[in-house]
Coordinates of C-alpha atoms in Angstrom, one line a residue:
X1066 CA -65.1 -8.3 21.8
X1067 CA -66.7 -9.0 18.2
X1068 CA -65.8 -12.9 16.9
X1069 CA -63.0 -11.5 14.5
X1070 CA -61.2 -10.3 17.1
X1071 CA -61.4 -13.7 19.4
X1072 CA -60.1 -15.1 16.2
X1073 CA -56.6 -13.5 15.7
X1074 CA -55.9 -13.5 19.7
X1075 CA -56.7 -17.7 19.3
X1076 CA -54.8 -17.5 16.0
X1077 CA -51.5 -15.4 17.6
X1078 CA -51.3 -17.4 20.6
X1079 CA -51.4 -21.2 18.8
X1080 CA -48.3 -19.3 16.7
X1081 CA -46.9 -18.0 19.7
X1082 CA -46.7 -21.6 21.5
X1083 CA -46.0 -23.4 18.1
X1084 CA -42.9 -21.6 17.4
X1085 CA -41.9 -21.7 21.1
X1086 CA -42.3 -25.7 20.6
X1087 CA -40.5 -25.5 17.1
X1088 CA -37.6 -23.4 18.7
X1089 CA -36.9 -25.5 21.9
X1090 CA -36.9 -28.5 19.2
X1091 CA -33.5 -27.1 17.5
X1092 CA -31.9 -26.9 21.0
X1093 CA -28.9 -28.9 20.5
X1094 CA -27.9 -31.5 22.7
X1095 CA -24.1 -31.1 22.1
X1096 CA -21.4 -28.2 21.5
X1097 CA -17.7 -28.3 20.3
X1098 CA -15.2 -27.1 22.6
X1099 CA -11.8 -26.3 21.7
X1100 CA -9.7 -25.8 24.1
X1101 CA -8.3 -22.5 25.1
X1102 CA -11.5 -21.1 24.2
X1103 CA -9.9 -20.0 20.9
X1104 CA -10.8 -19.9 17.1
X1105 CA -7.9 -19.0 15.7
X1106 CA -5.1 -20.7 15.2
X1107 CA -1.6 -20.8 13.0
X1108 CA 0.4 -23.0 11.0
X1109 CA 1.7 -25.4 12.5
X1110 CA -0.6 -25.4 15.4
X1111 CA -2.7 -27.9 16.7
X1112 CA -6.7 -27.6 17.5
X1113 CA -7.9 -29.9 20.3
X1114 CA -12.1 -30.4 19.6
X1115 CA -13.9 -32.7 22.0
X1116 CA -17.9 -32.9 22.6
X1117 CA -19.7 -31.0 25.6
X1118 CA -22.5 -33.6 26.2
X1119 CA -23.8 -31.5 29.3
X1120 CA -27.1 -34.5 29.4
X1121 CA -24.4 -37.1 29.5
X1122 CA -26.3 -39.0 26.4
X1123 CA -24.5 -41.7 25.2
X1124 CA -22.6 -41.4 22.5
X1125 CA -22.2 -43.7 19.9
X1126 CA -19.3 -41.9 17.6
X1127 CA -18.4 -39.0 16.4
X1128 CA -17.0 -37.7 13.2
X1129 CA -15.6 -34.5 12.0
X1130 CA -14.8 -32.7 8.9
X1131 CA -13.5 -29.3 7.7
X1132 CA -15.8 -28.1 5.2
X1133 CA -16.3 -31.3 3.3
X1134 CA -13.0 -32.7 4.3
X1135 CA -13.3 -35.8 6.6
X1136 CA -10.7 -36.1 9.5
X1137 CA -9.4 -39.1 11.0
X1138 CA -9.9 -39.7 15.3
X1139 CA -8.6 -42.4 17.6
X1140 CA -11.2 -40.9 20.3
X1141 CA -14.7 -41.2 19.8
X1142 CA -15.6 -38.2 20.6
X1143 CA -11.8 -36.0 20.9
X1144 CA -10.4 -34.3 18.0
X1145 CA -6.5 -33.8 17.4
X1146 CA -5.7 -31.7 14.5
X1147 CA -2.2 -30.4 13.4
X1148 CA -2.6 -27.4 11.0
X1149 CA -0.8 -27.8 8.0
X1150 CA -1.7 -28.7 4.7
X1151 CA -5.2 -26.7 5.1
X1152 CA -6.1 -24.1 3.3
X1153 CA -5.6 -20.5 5.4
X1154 CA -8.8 -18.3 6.0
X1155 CA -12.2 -19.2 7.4
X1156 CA -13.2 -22.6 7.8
X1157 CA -16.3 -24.3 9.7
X1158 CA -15.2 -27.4 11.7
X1159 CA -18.5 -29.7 11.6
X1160 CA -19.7 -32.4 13.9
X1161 CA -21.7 -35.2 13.3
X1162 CA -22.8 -36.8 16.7
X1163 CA -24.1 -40.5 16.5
X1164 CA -26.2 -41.3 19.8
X1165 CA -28.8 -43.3 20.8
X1166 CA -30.3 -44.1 17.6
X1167 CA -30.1 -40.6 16.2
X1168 CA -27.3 -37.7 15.0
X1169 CA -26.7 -34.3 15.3
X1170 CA -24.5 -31.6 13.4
X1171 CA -22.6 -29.2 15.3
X1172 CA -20.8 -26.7 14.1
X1173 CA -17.8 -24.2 15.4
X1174 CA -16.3 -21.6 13.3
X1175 CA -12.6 -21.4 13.1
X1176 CA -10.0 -18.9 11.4
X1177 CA -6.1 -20.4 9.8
X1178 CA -3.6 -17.7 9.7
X1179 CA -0.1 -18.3 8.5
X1180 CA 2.9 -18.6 11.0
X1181 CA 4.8 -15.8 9.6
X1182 CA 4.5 -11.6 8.7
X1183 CA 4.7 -10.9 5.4
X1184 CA 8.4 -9.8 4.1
X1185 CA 8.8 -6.4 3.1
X1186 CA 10.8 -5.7 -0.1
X1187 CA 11.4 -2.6 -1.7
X1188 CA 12.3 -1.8 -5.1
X1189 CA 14.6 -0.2 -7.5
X1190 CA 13.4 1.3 -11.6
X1191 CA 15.2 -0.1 -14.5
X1192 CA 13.8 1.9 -17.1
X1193 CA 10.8 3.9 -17.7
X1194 CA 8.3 3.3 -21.0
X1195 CA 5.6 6.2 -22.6
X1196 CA 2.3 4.8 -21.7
X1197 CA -1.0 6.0 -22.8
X1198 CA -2.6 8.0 -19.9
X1199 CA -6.0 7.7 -21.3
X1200 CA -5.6 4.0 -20.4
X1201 CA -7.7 3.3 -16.7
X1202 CA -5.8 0.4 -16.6
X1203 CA -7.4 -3.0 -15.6
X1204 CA -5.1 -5.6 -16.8
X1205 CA -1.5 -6.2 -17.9
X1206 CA 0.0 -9.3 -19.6
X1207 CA 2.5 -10.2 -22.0
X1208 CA 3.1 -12.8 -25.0
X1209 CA 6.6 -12.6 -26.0
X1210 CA 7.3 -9.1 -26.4
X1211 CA 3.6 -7.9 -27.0
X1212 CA 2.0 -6.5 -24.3
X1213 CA -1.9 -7.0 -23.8
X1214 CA -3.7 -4.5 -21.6
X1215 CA -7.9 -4.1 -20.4
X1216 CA -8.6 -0.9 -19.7
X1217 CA -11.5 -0.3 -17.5
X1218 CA -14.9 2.6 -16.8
X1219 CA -18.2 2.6 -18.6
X1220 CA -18.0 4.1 -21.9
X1221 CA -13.9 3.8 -21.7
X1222 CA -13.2 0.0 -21.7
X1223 CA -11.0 -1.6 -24.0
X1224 CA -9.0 -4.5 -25.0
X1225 CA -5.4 -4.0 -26.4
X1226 CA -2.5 -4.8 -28.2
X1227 CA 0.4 -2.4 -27.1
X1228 CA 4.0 -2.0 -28.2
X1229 CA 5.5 -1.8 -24.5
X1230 CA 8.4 0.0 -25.7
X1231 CA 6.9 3.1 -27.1
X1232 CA 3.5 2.7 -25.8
X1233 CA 1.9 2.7 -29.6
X1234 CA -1.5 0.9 -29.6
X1235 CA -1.6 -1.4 -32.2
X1236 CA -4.9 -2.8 -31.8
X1237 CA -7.7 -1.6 -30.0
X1238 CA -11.4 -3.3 -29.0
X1239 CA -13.6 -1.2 -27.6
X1240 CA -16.3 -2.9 -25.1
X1241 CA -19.8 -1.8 -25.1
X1242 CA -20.3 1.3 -22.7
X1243 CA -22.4 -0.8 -20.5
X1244 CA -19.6 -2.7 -19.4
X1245 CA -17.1 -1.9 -17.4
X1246 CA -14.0 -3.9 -18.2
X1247 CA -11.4 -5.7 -15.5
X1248 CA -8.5 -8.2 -15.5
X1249 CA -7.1 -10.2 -18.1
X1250 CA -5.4 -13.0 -18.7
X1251 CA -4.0 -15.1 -21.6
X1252 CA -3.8 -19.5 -21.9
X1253 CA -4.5 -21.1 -24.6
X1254 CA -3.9 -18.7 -27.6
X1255 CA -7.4 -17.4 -25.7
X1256 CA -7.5 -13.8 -23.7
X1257 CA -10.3 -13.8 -20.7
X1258 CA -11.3 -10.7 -19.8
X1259 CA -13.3 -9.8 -16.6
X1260 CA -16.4 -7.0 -15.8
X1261 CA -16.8 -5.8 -12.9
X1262 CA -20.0 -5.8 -11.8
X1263 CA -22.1 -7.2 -14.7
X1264 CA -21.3 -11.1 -13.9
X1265 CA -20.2 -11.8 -17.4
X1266 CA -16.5 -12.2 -19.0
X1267 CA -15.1 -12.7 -22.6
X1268 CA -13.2 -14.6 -24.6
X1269 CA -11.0 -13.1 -27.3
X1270 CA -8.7 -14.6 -30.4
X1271 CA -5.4 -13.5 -29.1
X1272 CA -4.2 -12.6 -32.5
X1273 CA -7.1 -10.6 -33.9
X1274 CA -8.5 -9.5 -30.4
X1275 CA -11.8 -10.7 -32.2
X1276 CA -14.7 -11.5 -29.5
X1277 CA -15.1 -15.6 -29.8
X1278 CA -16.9 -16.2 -26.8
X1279 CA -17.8 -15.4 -23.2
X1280 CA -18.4 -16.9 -19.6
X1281 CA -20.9 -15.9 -16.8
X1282 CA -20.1 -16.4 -12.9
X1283 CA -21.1 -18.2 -10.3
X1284 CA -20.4 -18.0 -6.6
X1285 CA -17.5 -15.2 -7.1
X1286 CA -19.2 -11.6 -6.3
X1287 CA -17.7 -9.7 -8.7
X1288 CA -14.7 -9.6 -11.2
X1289 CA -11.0 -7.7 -10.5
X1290 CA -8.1 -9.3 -11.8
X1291 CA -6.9 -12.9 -13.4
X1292 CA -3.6 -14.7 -13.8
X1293 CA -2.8 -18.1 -14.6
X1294 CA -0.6 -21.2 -13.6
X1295 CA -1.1 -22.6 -17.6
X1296 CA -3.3 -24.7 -16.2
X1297 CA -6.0 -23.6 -14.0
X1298 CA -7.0 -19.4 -14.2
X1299 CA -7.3 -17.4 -10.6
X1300 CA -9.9 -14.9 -10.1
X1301 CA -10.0 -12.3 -7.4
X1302 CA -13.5 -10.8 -6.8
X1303 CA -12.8 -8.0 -4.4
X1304 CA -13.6 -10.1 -1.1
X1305 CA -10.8 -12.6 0.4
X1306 CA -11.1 -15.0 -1.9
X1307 CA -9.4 -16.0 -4.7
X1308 CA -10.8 -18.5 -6.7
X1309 CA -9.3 -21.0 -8.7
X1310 CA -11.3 -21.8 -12.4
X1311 CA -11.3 -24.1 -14.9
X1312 CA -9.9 -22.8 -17.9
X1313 CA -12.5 -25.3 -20.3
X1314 CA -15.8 -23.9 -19.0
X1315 CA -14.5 -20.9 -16.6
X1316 CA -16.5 -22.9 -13.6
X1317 CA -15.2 -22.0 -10.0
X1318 CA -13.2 -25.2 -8.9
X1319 CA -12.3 -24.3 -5.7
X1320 CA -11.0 -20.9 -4.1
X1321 CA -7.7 -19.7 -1.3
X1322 CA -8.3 -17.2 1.4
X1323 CA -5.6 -14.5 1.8
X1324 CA -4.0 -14.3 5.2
X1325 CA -1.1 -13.0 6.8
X1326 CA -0.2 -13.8 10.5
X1327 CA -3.1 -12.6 12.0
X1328 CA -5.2 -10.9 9.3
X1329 CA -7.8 -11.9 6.7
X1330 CA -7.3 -9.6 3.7
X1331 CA -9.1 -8.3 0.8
X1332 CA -9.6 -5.8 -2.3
X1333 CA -6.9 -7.8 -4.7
X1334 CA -7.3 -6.4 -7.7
X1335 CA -4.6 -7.2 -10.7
X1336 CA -3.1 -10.2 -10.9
X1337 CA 0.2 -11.8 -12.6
X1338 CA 1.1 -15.0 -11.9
X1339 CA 5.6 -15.0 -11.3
X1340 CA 7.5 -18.0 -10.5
X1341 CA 4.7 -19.8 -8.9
X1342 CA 3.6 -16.8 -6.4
X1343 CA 0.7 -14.8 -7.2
X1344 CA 1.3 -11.1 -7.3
X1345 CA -1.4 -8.7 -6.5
X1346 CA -2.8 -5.0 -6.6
X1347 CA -4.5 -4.1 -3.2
X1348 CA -6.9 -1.6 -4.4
X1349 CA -5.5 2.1 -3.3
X1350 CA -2.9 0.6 -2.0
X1351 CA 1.0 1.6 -3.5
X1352 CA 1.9 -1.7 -3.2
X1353 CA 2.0 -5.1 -4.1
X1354 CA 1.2 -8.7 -2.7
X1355 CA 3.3 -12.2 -2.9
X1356 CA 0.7 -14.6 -2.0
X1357 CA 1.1 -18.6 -2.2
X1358 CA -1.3 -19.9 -4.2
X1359 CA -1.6 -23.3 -2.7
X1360 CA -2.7 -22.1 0.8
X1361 CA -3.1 -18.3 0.6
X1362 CA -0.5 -17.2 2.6
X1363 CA 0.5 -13.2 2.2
X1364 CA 4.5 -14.1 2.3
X1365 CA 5.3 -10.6 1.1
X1366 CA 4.9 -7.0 0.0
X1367 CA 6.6 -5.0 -1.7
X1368 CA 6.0 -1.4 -1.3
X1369 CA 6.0 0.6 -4.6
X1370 CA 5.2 3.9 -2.3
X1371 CA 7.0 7.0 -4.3
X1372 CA 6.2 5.4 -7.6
X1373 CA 3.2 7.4 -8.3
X1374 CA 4.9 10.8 -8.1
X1375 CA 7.0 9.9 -11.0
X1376 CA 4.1 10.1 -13.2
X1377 CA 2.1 13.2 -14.6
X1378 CA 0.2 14.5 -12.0
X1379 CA -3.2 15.5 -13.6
X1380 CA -7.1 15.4 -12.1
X1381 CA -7.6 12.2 -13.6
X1382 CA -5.1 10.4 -11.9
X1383 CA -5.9 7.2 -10.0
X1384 CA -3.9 4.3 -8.3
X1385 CA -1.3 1.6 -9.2
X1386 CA -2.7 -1.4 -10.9
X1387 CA -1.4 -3.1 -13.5
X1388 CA 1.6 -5.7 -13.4
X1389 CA 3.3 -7.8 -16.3
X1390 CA 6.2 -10.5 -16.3
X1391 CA 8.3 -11.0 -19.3
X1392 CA 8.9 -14.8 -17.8
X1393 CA 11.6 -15.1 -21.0
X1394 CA 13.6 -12.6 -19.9
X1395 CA 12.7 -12.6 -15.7
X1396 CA 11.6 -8.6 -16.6
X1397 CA 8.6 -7.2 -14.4
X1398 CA 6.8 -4.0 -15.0
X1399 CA 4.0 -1.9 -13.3
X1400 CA 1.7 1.0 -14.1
X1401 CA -1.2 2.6 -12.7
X1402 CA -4.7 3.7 -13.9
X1403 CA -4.5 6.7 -16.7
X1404 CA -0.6 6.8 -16.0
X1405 CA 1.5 8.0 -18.6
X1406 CA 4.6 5.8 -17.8
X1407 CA 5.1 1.9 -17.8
X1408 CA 7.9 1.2 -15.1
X1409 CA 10.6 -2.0 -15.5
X1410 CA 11.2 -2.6 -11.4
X1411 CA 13.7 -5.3 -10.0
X1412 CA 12.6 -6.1 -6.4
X1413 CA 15.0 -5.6 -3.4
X1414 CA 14.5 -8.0 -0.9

């Protein structure tokens, strides 16, 4: 065996007996059981946490958070925590263990679902509008009687002013072709307008659809629809979350997970903000979500299936998305991507 050789076996087995050393170092001296082995839980339940300490150290204190929320114990080491103001969704319950002179984070991974199925409600037309079927429609809002729509695809997207009535585009913005526009929404005499995939948004004059500005995200993946409270903009990004943003700077403040009783769910794509619910698209979906936008919760659906039949059929023709609320008059409408009618619903609960 020539010197080089000797050299990498020396070399392999230090590593070998290093990381051996380094990775019986991170063993952790303490776990978080909750009892009934569980890590789910619903409103209005309660989690039980305490400390395994299977070396029987001793333990100075213990305190616990959810995310970066501290919570309160009368047991140093026992956790008793009712679910109910908490956000739903994923959380990761955290540990800190105070013994002996030293600490130790722990963590457990827990999922909040909501303590009820989502409603059902159906839905009956009101009255049918021309719409332009070239229109692969991203976004819907409306300013008094004007209605403002994105439309979405590469070489296709646009910002515009509509007359909802006979479907006449009265102003049009197209968007460079390397864009591919997504969800609107209008605060502050501004329009924000999402991309999909490119990370950026824009900023419009709501009068002149002129560009006056634009945004870039941060921890949201991607961009699919926006509504707004008139304070504070939502932001779906095809994943559970839904993220809350400030309307100054477009920063991501905060975010909600969808849930319903005992699902996490996803693919929320157009959004319009309605008597302090958020409604939803579900991508290829024929129907539409209630969510709550202070928790998450999926309260309600209401299946539009059948709706897409009264349209055109033609080989271009995609899925509902789209949804506007004339809040003046308490009038809700829906479309679809490169439909050619615009559809006044009441909901049927």
């Amino acid at each position: 065996m020539n010197n080089r050789n000797l050299f990498v076996i020396i070399v392999l087995c230090f590593l070998t007996f290093a990381c051996g050393s380094n990775a019986d170092a991170k063993k952790k001296q303490f776990s978080i059981k909750i009892d009934g082995d569980t890590s789910k839980f619903k409103l209005g339940e309660t989690i039980k946490a305490s400390i395994l300490n299977p070396k029987k150290l001793e333990i100075d204190s213990v305190t616990y958070f959810f995310e970066d929320t501290k919570l309160t114990t009368t047991d140093k080491t026992l956790l008793v925590e009712k679910i109910d103001d908490e956000r739903l969704g994923k959380h990761l319950l955290k540990a800190i263990v105070y013994f002996e002179g030293k600490e130790e984070d722990i963590y457990k991974k827990l999922t909040f679902y909501n303590n009820k199925p989502p409603k059902l409600y159906k839905y009956k037309i009101i009255a049918e509008y021309p719409h332009d079927q070239t229109a692969f429609t991203q976004g819907l809002e409306f300013v008094g009687d004007t209605l403002y729509e994105s439309t979405g695809k590469n070489g296709f997207s646009s910002l515009r002013k509509v007359n909802y009535t006979t479907g006449e585009v009265l102003i049009k913005k197209d968007i460079d072709k390397k864009y591919f526009a997504e969800g609107i929404t209008i605060i502050n005499d501004n329009i924000y307008q999402l991309t999909w995939q490119s990370k950026e948004g824009f900023i419009y004059n709501l009068s002149t659809l002129d560009k006056t500005g634009g945004f870039t995200y941060n921890k949201s993946k991607e961009g699919w629809g926006l509504c707004n409270d008139g304070t504070y903009i939502y932001k779906s990004d095809g994943t559970e979350k839904i993220w809350v943003l400030d309307p100054k700077d477009l920063s991501e403040k905060s975010y909600i997970e969808v849930t319903t009783h005992n699902k996490v769910k996803s693919k929320f794509n157009e959004l319009e903000w309605i008597d302090g619910k958020i409604y939803a698209n579900t991508w290829q979906k024929d129907g539409i979500a209630i969510i709550n936008p202070k928790n998450g919760a999926l309260e309600a659906v209401i299946n539009l299936s059948g709706l897409r039949e009264k349209v055109s059929q033609h080989e271009n023709l995609d899925v509902l998305n789209g949804i506007a609320y004339k809040k003046d008059t308490k009038q809700l409408f829906v479309t679809g991507k490169n439909w050619d009618k615009l559809f006044e619903i009441e909901i049927i609960k």
